[in-house]
């Protein structure tokens, strides 16, 4: 039923508003009778008294999907809406205990939840979130594994369960171990990909013994560029490492971004893998820029809406990504710092310093971020606890300070 319905509804590329309208129509056609209100400026649906269903991922995944898969993508999100609505009712621990799973997510997921809260409640209103640290860019969260969707418990275990987040994650990890037969497939010589396809492939990095059984050259090292892609190779396999990094670009552009880092195990603990090869380090830098570009773009949208709801005279600078003509295949990021404009700067490779002139023109110079930090650090302050990080400008460099900077082409 879903496929025929969506094939009819989505013959053209929809706008955000059109997508939301059609999504609601599809929900009604499937029997969802409860109120659904579209919040256009937040691009999400409100159901019940305080339930929200974000449309950002559904819209992006639909646009990115091949024509043959678009109906399946929409059907999966519609089932997720129904399951999410059903899962809001309190459930006893005995009922959900076998369904608990750990999930790994980029910090930006929690940041989006927090910024949604800030927009409606203000910066000073507490937004309780429950997670365990995984790495500099990821966290481990508790989830409930329903038949058609994963319900992430961003606030941790229900209070009436009577257990802590640590205890709940221990149960979740045991459940995941029981559901983890060996399921890696070799996609290139020495390079393997998780093939469980149950929504928890990347979660299995929390089970070191599972990855230790993969027949790689040396110790296993892994990447999880998107939520559904886990790749493993050996630390002694130079070609496997190179291929793994290159494939991550495709995975990152076609999935929900998770991490641009390479990890390994040390005494069963997950730690960053130290890359020695200069070319591989450069490619990892390009991968991180690509990931951050998407995160900064979404973050700017949220911050602009927050500043509309809670007026503040600050310009949220855009994170721009460019190809490096001198190094084919590589990239660099840029943001603009304009004299007289109070600005929230993303952390970029380069900064354009802009001085508007009386005749409407502007004098500009581009400098490296490391010089901005070392020579102009007194003019920057960290912009709260934002992720990815931003820095607020406190004035503009003096003529003397400008003369100390090294202009870039």
Short mmCIF file of C-alpha atoms in Angstrom, two decimals:
data_model
loop_
_atom_site.label_atom_id
_atom_site.label_comp_id
_atom_site.label_asym_id
_atom_site.label_seq_id
_atom_site.Cartn_x
_atom_site.Cartn_y
_atom_site.Cartn_z
CA UNK A 1 0.00 0.00 0.00
CA UNK A 2 2.75 2.46 0.99
CA UNK A 3 4.66 1.98 -2.29
CA UNK A 4 1.62 2.66 -4.49
CA UNK A 5 0.67 5.66 -2.38
CA UNK A 6 4.12 7.26 -2.47
CA UNK A 7 4.62 6.50 -6.16
CA UNK A 8 1.49 8.57 -6.76
CA UNK A 9 2.34 11.39 -4.38
CA UNK A 10 6.02 11.91 -5.18
CA UNK A 11 6.30 12.17 -8.92
CA UNK A 12 8.16 15.48 -8.61
CA UNK A 13 10.83 16.74 -6.25
CA UNK A 14 8.87 18.32 -3.40
CA UNK A 15 9.69 21.53 -1.55
CA UNK A 16 9.93 21.28 2.23
CA UNK A 17 6.33 22.48 2.56
CA UNK A 18 5.16 20.13 -0.16
CA UNK A 19 6.99 17.24 1.46
CA UNK A 20 5.38 17.95 4.82
CA UNK A 21 1.93 18.29 3.29
CA UNK A 22 2.28 15.02 1.41
CA UNK A 23 3.73 13.25 4.45
CA UNK A 24 0.66 14.23 6.49
CA UNK A 25 -1.61 13.10 3.66
CA UNK A 26 0.20 9.75 3.56
CA UNK A 27 -0.16 9.40 7.33
CA UNK A 28 -3.89 9.97 7.02
CA UNK A 29 -4.14 7.45 4.19
CA UNK A 30 -2.43 4.86 6.38
CA UNK A 31 -4.96 5.34 9.17
CA UNK A 32 -3.17 7.83 11.43
CA UNK A 33 -6.13 9.82 12.79
CA UNK A 34 -4.58 11.95 15.56
CA UNK A 35 -3.83 15.67 15.06
CA UNK A 36 -0.65 16.51 13.13
CA UNK A 37 0.43 20.16 12.96
CA UNK A 38 3.18 21.24 10.57
CA UNK A 39 5.61 23.78 12.07
CA UNK A 40 7.04 25.28 8.89
CA UNK A 41 9.78 27.38 10.49
CA UNK A 42 11.06 24.32 12.39
CA UNK A 43 10.35 21.76 9.62
CA UNK A 44 8.81 19.26 11.98
CA UNK A 45 5.40 17.89 12.94
CA UNK A 46 3.74 18.29 16.33
CA UNK A 47 1.52 15.51 17.64
CA UNK A 48 -0.26 15.12 20.96
CA UNK A 49 0.48 17.66 23.70
CA UNK A 50 4.26 17.82 23.38
CA UNK A 51 5.43 15.29 20.80
CA UNK A 52 7.53 16.33 17.80
CA UNK A 53 8.63 14.48 14.68
CA UNK A 54 11.51 16.10 12.78
CA UNK A 55 11.29 15.99 8.99
CA UNK A 56 14.87 17.01 8.16
CA UNK A 57 16.25 13.47 7.87
CA UNK A 58 13.18 12.10 6.09
CA UNK A 59 13.31 14.88 3.50
CA UNK A 60 17.04 14.53 2.91
CA UNK A 61 16.95 10.74 2.71
CA UNK A 62 14.05 10.90 0.30
CA UNK A 63 15.84 13.34 -2.01
CA UNK A 64 19.06 11.28 -1.90
CA UNK A 65 17.38 7.92 -2.49
CA UNK A 66 17.32 6.28 -5.91
CA UNK A 67 13.94 6.47 -7.61
CA UNK A 68 13.30 2.79 -6.92
CA UNK A 69 13.86 3.31 -3.16
CA UNK A 70 11.98 6.54 -2.53
CA UNK A 71 8.74 4.76 -1.64
CA UNK A 72 10.55 2.54 0.86
CA UNK A 73 12.27 5.54 2.48
CA UNK A 74 8.98 7.36 2.99
CA UNK A 75 7.26 4.22 4.24
CA UNK A 76 9.99 3.66 6.82
CA UNK A 77 9.64 7.20 8.18
CA UNK A 78 5.88 6.90 8.28
CA UNK A 79 6.21 3.71 10.32
CA UNK A 80 8.72 5.55 12.52
CA UNK A 81 6.15 8.28 13.17
CA UNK A 82 3.55 5.71 14.15
CA UNK A 83 5.98 3.78 16.36
CA UNK A 84 7.26 6.99 17.94
CA UNK A 85 3.73 8.04 18.80
CA UNK A 86 2.92 4.61 20.24
CA UNK A 87 6.15 4.49 22.24
CA UNK A 88 5.46 7.71 24.13
CA UNK A 89 3.18 5.88 26.55
CA UNK A 90 5.03 4.58 29.63
CA UNK A 91 6.10 0.94 29.31
CA UNK A 92 7.27 -1.30 32.16
CA UNK A 93 10.89 -2.41 32.20
CA UNK A 94 9.88 -6.05 31.85
CA UNK A 95 8.26 -5.24 28.53
CA UNK A 96 11.09 -3.22 27.00
CA UNK A 97 14.08 -4.97 28.61
CA UNK A 98 14.70 -7.36 25.66
CA UNK A 99 14.29 -4.44 23.23
CA UNK A 100 16.97 -2.19 24.73
CA UNK A 101 19.94 -1.45 22.46
CA UNK A 102 22.92 0.94 22.57
CA UNK A 103 23.30 3.39 19.68
CA UNK A 104 26.17 5.68 18.72
CA UNK A 105 25.33 9.13 17.39
CA UNK A 106 27.21 12.27 16.43
CA UNK A 107 27.04 15.00 19.06
CA UNK A 108 25.15 17.13 16.56
CA UNK A 109 22.04 15.01 17.17
CA UNK A 110 21.93 16.15 20.79
CA UNK A 111 22.81 19.67 19.70
CA UNK A 112 19.76 19.82 17.44
CA UNK A 113 17.52 18.70 20.31
CA UNK A 114 19.07 21.32 22.59
CA UNK A 115 18.74 24.14 20.04
CA UNK A 116 15.09 23.23 19.39
CA UNK A 117 14.59 23.56 23.16
CA UNK A 118 16.49 26.85 23.31
CA UNK A 119 14.34 28.34 20.58
CA UNK A 120 11.13 27.72 22.49
CA UNK A 121 12.38 28.04 26.08
CA UNK A 122 15.48 30.26 25.93
CA UNK A 123 19.17 29.65 26.61
CA UNK A 124 18.81 29.46 30.39
CA UNK A 125 16.15 26.74 30.42
CA UNK A 126 17.63 23.32 31.32
CA UNK A 127 17.46 20.62 28.67
CA UNK A 128 18.18 17.28 30.38
CA UNK A 129 19.82 14.76 28.08
CA UNK A 130 21.31 11.40 29.08
CA UNK A 131 24.34 9.98 27.29
CA UNK A 132 27.75 8.45 27.76
CA UNK A 133 30.84 9.85 26.00
CA UNK A 134 32.19 7.80 23.09
CA UNK A 135 34.72 10.11 21.44
CA UNK A 136 35.26 13.80 20.72
CA UNK A 137 32.46 13.81 18.16
CA UNK A 138 30.14 10.96 19.23
CA UNK A 139 28.12 9.75 22.20
CA UNK A 140 26.46 6.49 23.23
CA UNK A 141 22.70 6.61 23.85
CA UNK A 142 20.02 4.19 24.97
CA UNK A 143 17.42 3.04 22.43
CA UNK A 144 14.41 0.76 22.19
CA UNK A 145 14.34 -1.56 19.18
CA UNK A 146 10.78 -1.61 17.82
CA UNK A 147 9.93 -3.70 14.74
CA UNK A 148 10.00 -0.79 12.29
CA UNK A 149 12.02 1.90 14.04
CA UNK A 150 14.57 2.69 16.71
CA UNK A 151 13.27 4.93 19.50
CA UNK A 152 16.26 6.78 20.96
CA UNK A 153 15.82 7.56 24.65
CA UNK A 154 17.62 10.90 24.72
CA UNK A 155 16.47 11.52 28.30
CA UNK A 156 17.65 8.11 29.44
CA UNK A 157 15.66 5.30 31.10
CA UNK A 158 12.09 5.99 32.17
CA UNK A 159 12.00 6.98 35.81
CA UNK A 160 9.69 4.10 36.77
CA UNK A 161 12.21 1.56 35.42
CA UNK A 162 14.27 2.19 38.54
CA UNK A 163 17.65 1.80 36.80
CA UNK A 164 20.44 4.19 35.86
CA UNK A 165 21.64 4.93 32.34
CA UNK A 166 24.76 2.85 33.01
CA UNK A 167 22.64 -0.13 34.08
CA UNK A 168 20.30 0.26 31.11
CA UNK A 169 23.20 0.40 28.65
CA UNK A 170 24.69 -2.74 30.23
CA UNK A 171 21.40 -4.55 29.55
CA UNK A 172 21.32 -3.09 26.04
CA UNK A 173 24.87 -4.28 25.35
CA UNK A 174 24.04 -7.81 26.49
CA UNK A 175 21.01 -7.81 24.18
CA UNK A 176 23.15 -6.62 21.28
CA UNK A 177 25.75 -9.32 21.93
CA UNK A 178 23.03 -11.97 21.74
CA UNK A 179 21.97 -10.52 18.37
CA UNK A 180 25.46 -10.38 16.87
CA UNK A 181 26.44 -13.47 14.91
CA UNK A 182 29.44 -12.91 12.65
CA UNK A 183 28.13 -10.83 9.75
CA UNK A 184 30.99 -9.04 8.05
CA UNK A 185 31.36 -9.17 4.27
CA UNK A 186 34.57 -8.43 2.39
CA UNK A 187 33.98 -5.52 0.01
CA UNK A 188 37.62 -5.17 -1.12
CA UNK A 189 40.71 -7.25 -0.34
CA UNK A 190 41.37 -6.76 3.38
CA UNK A 191 38.41 -4.40 3.87
CA UNK A 192 35.16 -5.56 5.50
CA UNK A 193 31.77 -4.01 6.10
CA UNK A 194 29.14 -4.89 8.69
CA UNK A 195 26.23 -6.69 7.06
CA UNK A 196 23.68 -7.11 9.86
CA UNK A 197 21.54 -4.34 8.34
CA UNK A 198 19.41 -4.09 11.45
CA UNK A 199 20.18 -0.48 12.36
CA UNK A 200 22.87 -1.44 14.89
CA UNK A 201 25.92 -2.19 12.72
CA UNK A 202 27.93 0.71 14.17
CA UNK A 203 26.78 -0.12 17.72
CA UNK A 204 28.75 -3.35 17.49
CA UNK A 205 32.04 -1.50 17.85
CA UNK A 206 31.08 -1.55 21.55
CA UNK A 207 31.72 -5.32 21.37
CA UNK A 208 35.49 -5.60 20.79
CA UNK A 209 35.36 -9.40 20.47
CA UNK A 210 33.06 -9.09 17.42
CA UNK A 211 35.56 -6.96 15.49
CA UNK A 212 38.53 -8.99 16.73
CA UNK A 213 37.18 -11.97 14.77
CA UNK A 214 37.41 -10.16 11.42
CA UNK A 215 40.38 -11.66 9.47
CA UNK A 216 42.36 -8.45 8.89
CA UNK A 217 46.09 -7.77 8.66
CA UNK A 218 47.15 -6.71 12.15
CA UNK A 219 44.83 -5.25 14.74
CA UNK A 220 41.33 -4.15 13.65
CA UNK A 221 40.78 -0.47 12.96
CA UNK A 222 37.35 0.83 12.02
CA UNK A 223 35.36 3.78 10.73
CA UNK A 224 31.66 4.57 10.99
CA UNK A 225 31.08 7.55 8.66
CA UNK A 226 27.30 7.23 8.82
CA UNK A 227 24.84 5.58 11.18
CA UNK A 228 24.45 2.48 9.04
CA UNK A 229 27.98 1.95 7.73
CA UNK A 230 30.72 0.16 9.69
CA UNK A 231 34.00 -0.65 7.92
CA UNK A 232 36.92 -2.60 9.35
CA UNK A 233 40.46 -3.24 8.13
CA UNK A 234 43.84 -3.97 9.73
CA UNK A 235 46.35 -1.48 11.10
CA UNK A 236 49.07 -3.17 8.99
CA UNK A 237 47.06 -2.96 5.77
CA UNK A 238 48.03 0.33 4.10
CA UNK A 239 45.82 -0.25 1.07
CA UNK A 240 42.89 -1.31 3.23
CA UNK A 241 43.21 1.92 5.24
CA UNK A 242 43.36 4.02 2.08
CA UNK A 243 40.33 2.35 0.54
CA UNK A 244 38.37 2.59 3.78
CA UNK A 245 38.92 6.35 4.00
CA UNK A 246 37.99 6.92 0.35
CA UNK A 247 34.77 4.91 0.66
CA UNK A 248 33.82 6.99 3.69
CA UNK A 249 33.34 10.05 1.46
CA UNK A 250 30.56 8.27 -0.42
CA UNK A 251 29.00 6.94 2.79
CA UNK A 252 29.07 10.37 4.42
CA UNK A 253 27.37 12.03 1.46
CA UNK A 254 24.65 9.37 1.26
CA UNK A 255 23.83 8.69 4.90
CA UNK A 256 23.33 10.35 8.27
CA UNK A 257 26.75 11.66 9.26
CA UNK A 258 28.35 10.05 12.29
CA UNK A 259 32.14 10.31 12.45
CA UNK A 260 35.13 11.14 10.25
CA UNK A 261 37.64 9.43 12.55
CA UNK A 262 39.49 6.12 12.52
CA UNK A 263 39.32 4.10 15.75
CA UNK A 264 40.99 1.04 17.21
CA UNK A 265 41.14 -0.81 20.54
CA UNK A 266 43.61 -0.50 23.38
CA UNK A 267 43.01 -2.90 26.26
CA UNK A 268 39.46 -3.32 24.93
CA UNK A 269 38.91 0.45 25.11
CA UNK A 270 38.02 2.39 21.96
CA UNK A 271 40.73 4.95 21.17
CA UNK A 272 41.63 7.12 18.14
CA UNK A 273 43.93 5.40 15.64
CA UNK A 274 47.13 7.36 15.09
CA UNK A 275 47.65 7.76 11.33
CA UNK A 276 51.29 8.15 10.27
CA UNK A 277 50.91 8.49 6.51
CA UNK A 278 50.79 12.16 5.44
CA UNK A 279 48.47 11.62 2.48
CA UNK A 280 46.02 9.65 4.61
CA UNK A 281 46.07 12.40 7.25
CA UNK A 282 45.20 14.94 4.55
CA UNK A 283 42.29 12.84 3.28
CA UNK A 284 40.95 12.47 6.81
CA UNK A 285 41.12 16.25 7.09
CA UNK A 286 39.05 16.54 3.90
CA UNK A 287 36.55 14.05 5.30
CA UNK A 288 36.21 16.00 8.53
CA UNK A 289 35.66 19.25 6.60
CA UNK A 290 32.89 17.59 4.61
CA UNK A 291 31.21 16.34 7.78
CA UNK A 292 31.58 19.70 9.56
CA UNK A 293 30.25 21.57 6.55
CA UNK A 294 26.92 19.78 6.83
CA UNK A 295 26.81 20.17 10.61
CA UNK A 296 27.65 23.88 10.51
CA UNK A 297 25.01 24.51 7.83
CA UNK A 298 22.30 22.91 9.98
CA UNK A 299 23.60 24.67 13.07
CA UNK A 300 23.41 28.07 11.36
CA UNK A 301 19.76 27.45 10.44
CA UNK A 302 18.93 26.71 14.07
CA UNK A 303 20.89 29.70 15.42
CA UNK A 304 19.32 32.13 12.95
CA UNK A 305 15.84 31.00 14.07
CA UNK A 306 16.84 31.26 17.74
CA UNK A 307 18.04 34.83 17.23
CA UNK A 308 14.73 35.66 15.56
CA UNK A 309 12.79 34.25 18.52
CA UNK A 310 15.18 35.76 21.08
CA UNK A 311 16.53 38.90 19.34
CA UNK A 312 20.28 39.32 19.55
CA UNK A 313 22.45 41.55 17.40
CA UNK A 314 24.83 38.91 16.09
CA UNK A 315 25.61 37.59 12.63
CA UNK A 316 25.99 33.80 12.36
CA UNK A 317 28.75 33.38 9.78
CA UNK A 318 28.45 30.71 7.09
CA UNK A 319 30.88 27.79 6.89
CA UNK A 320 31.98 27.63 3.25
CA UNK A 321 33.80 24.71 1.67
CA UNK A 322 35.97 25.01 -1.45
CA UNK A 323 38.07 22.70 -3.59
CA UNK A 324 41.79 23.40 -3.48
CA UNK A 325 42.94 24.09 -7.05
CA UNK A 326 46.58 23.47 -6.05
CA UNK A 327 45.76 20.04 -4.59
CA UNK A 328 43.16 18.19 -6.69
CA UNK A 329 40.68 16.30 -4.54
CA UNK A 330 41.43 18.30 -1.39
CA UNK A 331 39.42 21.10 0.20
CA UNK A 332 39.57 24.02 2.61
CA UNK A 333 36.97 25.91 4.63
CA UNK A 334 36.45 29.67 4.96
CA UNK A 335 34.38 32.08 7.08
CA UNK A 336 34.16 35.88 6.96
CA UNK A 337 34.90 38.30 9.82
CA UNK A 338 33.64 41.80 8.98
CA UNK A 339 34.64 44.99 10.77
CA UNK A 340 31.75 46.49 12.70
CA UNK A 341 29.68 43.29 12.65
CA UNK A 342 29.35 41.25 15.84
CA UNK A 343 29.86 37.74 14.49
CA UNK A 344 29.68 34.08 15.53
CA UNK A 345 32.50 32.42 13.58
CA UNK A 346 32.70 28.70 12.80
CA UNK A 347 36.15 27.20 13.12
CA UNK A 348 37.54 27.10 9.58
CA UNK A 349 40.90 26.64 7.87
CA UNK A 350 40.95 30.24 6.71
CA UNK A 351 39.29 33.52 7.70
CA UNK A 352 38.53 36.44 5.38
CA UNK A 353 38.94 39.74 7.22
CA UNK A 354 36.61 42.30 5.63
CA UNK A 355 36.86 46.09 6.03
CA UNK A 356 33.95 47.92 4.37
CA UNK A 357 34.90 51.23 2.69
CA UNK A 358 32.92 54.46 2.40
CA UNK A 359 32.46 54.01 -1.36
CA UNK A 360 30.72 50.66 -0.87
CA UNK A 361 33.77 48.55 -1.68
CA UNK A 362 35.69 46.47 0.83
CA UNK A 363 39.29 45.65 1.63
CA UNK A 364 39.83 41.98 2.32
CA UNK A 365 42.64 39.73 3.36
CA UNK A 366 42.59 36.00 3.91
CA UNK A 367 44.60 34.50 6.76
CA UNK A 368 45.06 31.04 8.27
CA UNK A 369 42.99 30.10 11.31
CA UNK A 370 46.08 29.23 13.35
CA UNK A 371 47.28 32.84 12.96
CA UNK A 372 43.87 34.15 13.98
CA UNK A 373 44.01 32.05 17.14
CA UNK A 374 47.63 32.88 18.01
CA UNK A 375 47.66 36.60 17.14
CA UNK A 376 44.02 37.64 17.55
CA UNK A 377 42.91 35.33 20.34
CA UNK A 378 42.04 38.28 22.59
CA UNK A 379 39.36 39.28 20.05
CA UNK A 380 37.60 35.90 20.18
CA UNK A 381 35.59 34.15 22.87
CA UNK A 382 34.04 30.68 22.73
CA UNK A 383 30.38 30.89 21.73
CA UNK A 384 28.80 28.89 24.54
CA UNK A 385 29.02 25.10 24.31
CA UNK A 386 28.00 24.85 20.66
CA UNK A 387 28.97 21.80 18.62
CA UNK A 388 30.69 22.14 16.24
CA UNK A 389 32.41 25.02 18.05
CA UNK A 390 31.94 28.69 17.22
CA UNK A 391 33.72 31.82 18.42
CA UNK A 392 32.26 35.27 19.01
CA UNK A 393 34.20 38.27 17.74
CA UNK A 394 35.05 41.00 20.24
CA UNK A 395 35.83 43.88 17.92
CA UNK A 396 38.15 43.82 14.90
CA UNK A 397 41.95 43.66 14.52
CA UNK A 398 43.80 46.98 14.73
CA UNK A 399 46.04 48.18 11.90
CA UNK A 400 49.05 46.98 13.88
CA UNK A 401 47.55 43.53 14.39
CA UNK A 402 46.61 43.30 10.72
CA UNK A 403 50.20 44.07 9.74
CA UNK A 404 51.39 41.04 11.71
CA UNK A 405 49.20 38.61 9.77
CA UNK A 406 50.41 36.65 6.74
CA UNK A 407 48.04 37.18 3.77
CA UNK A 408 47.08 34.06 1.80
CA UNK A 409 46.22 33.91 -1.90
#
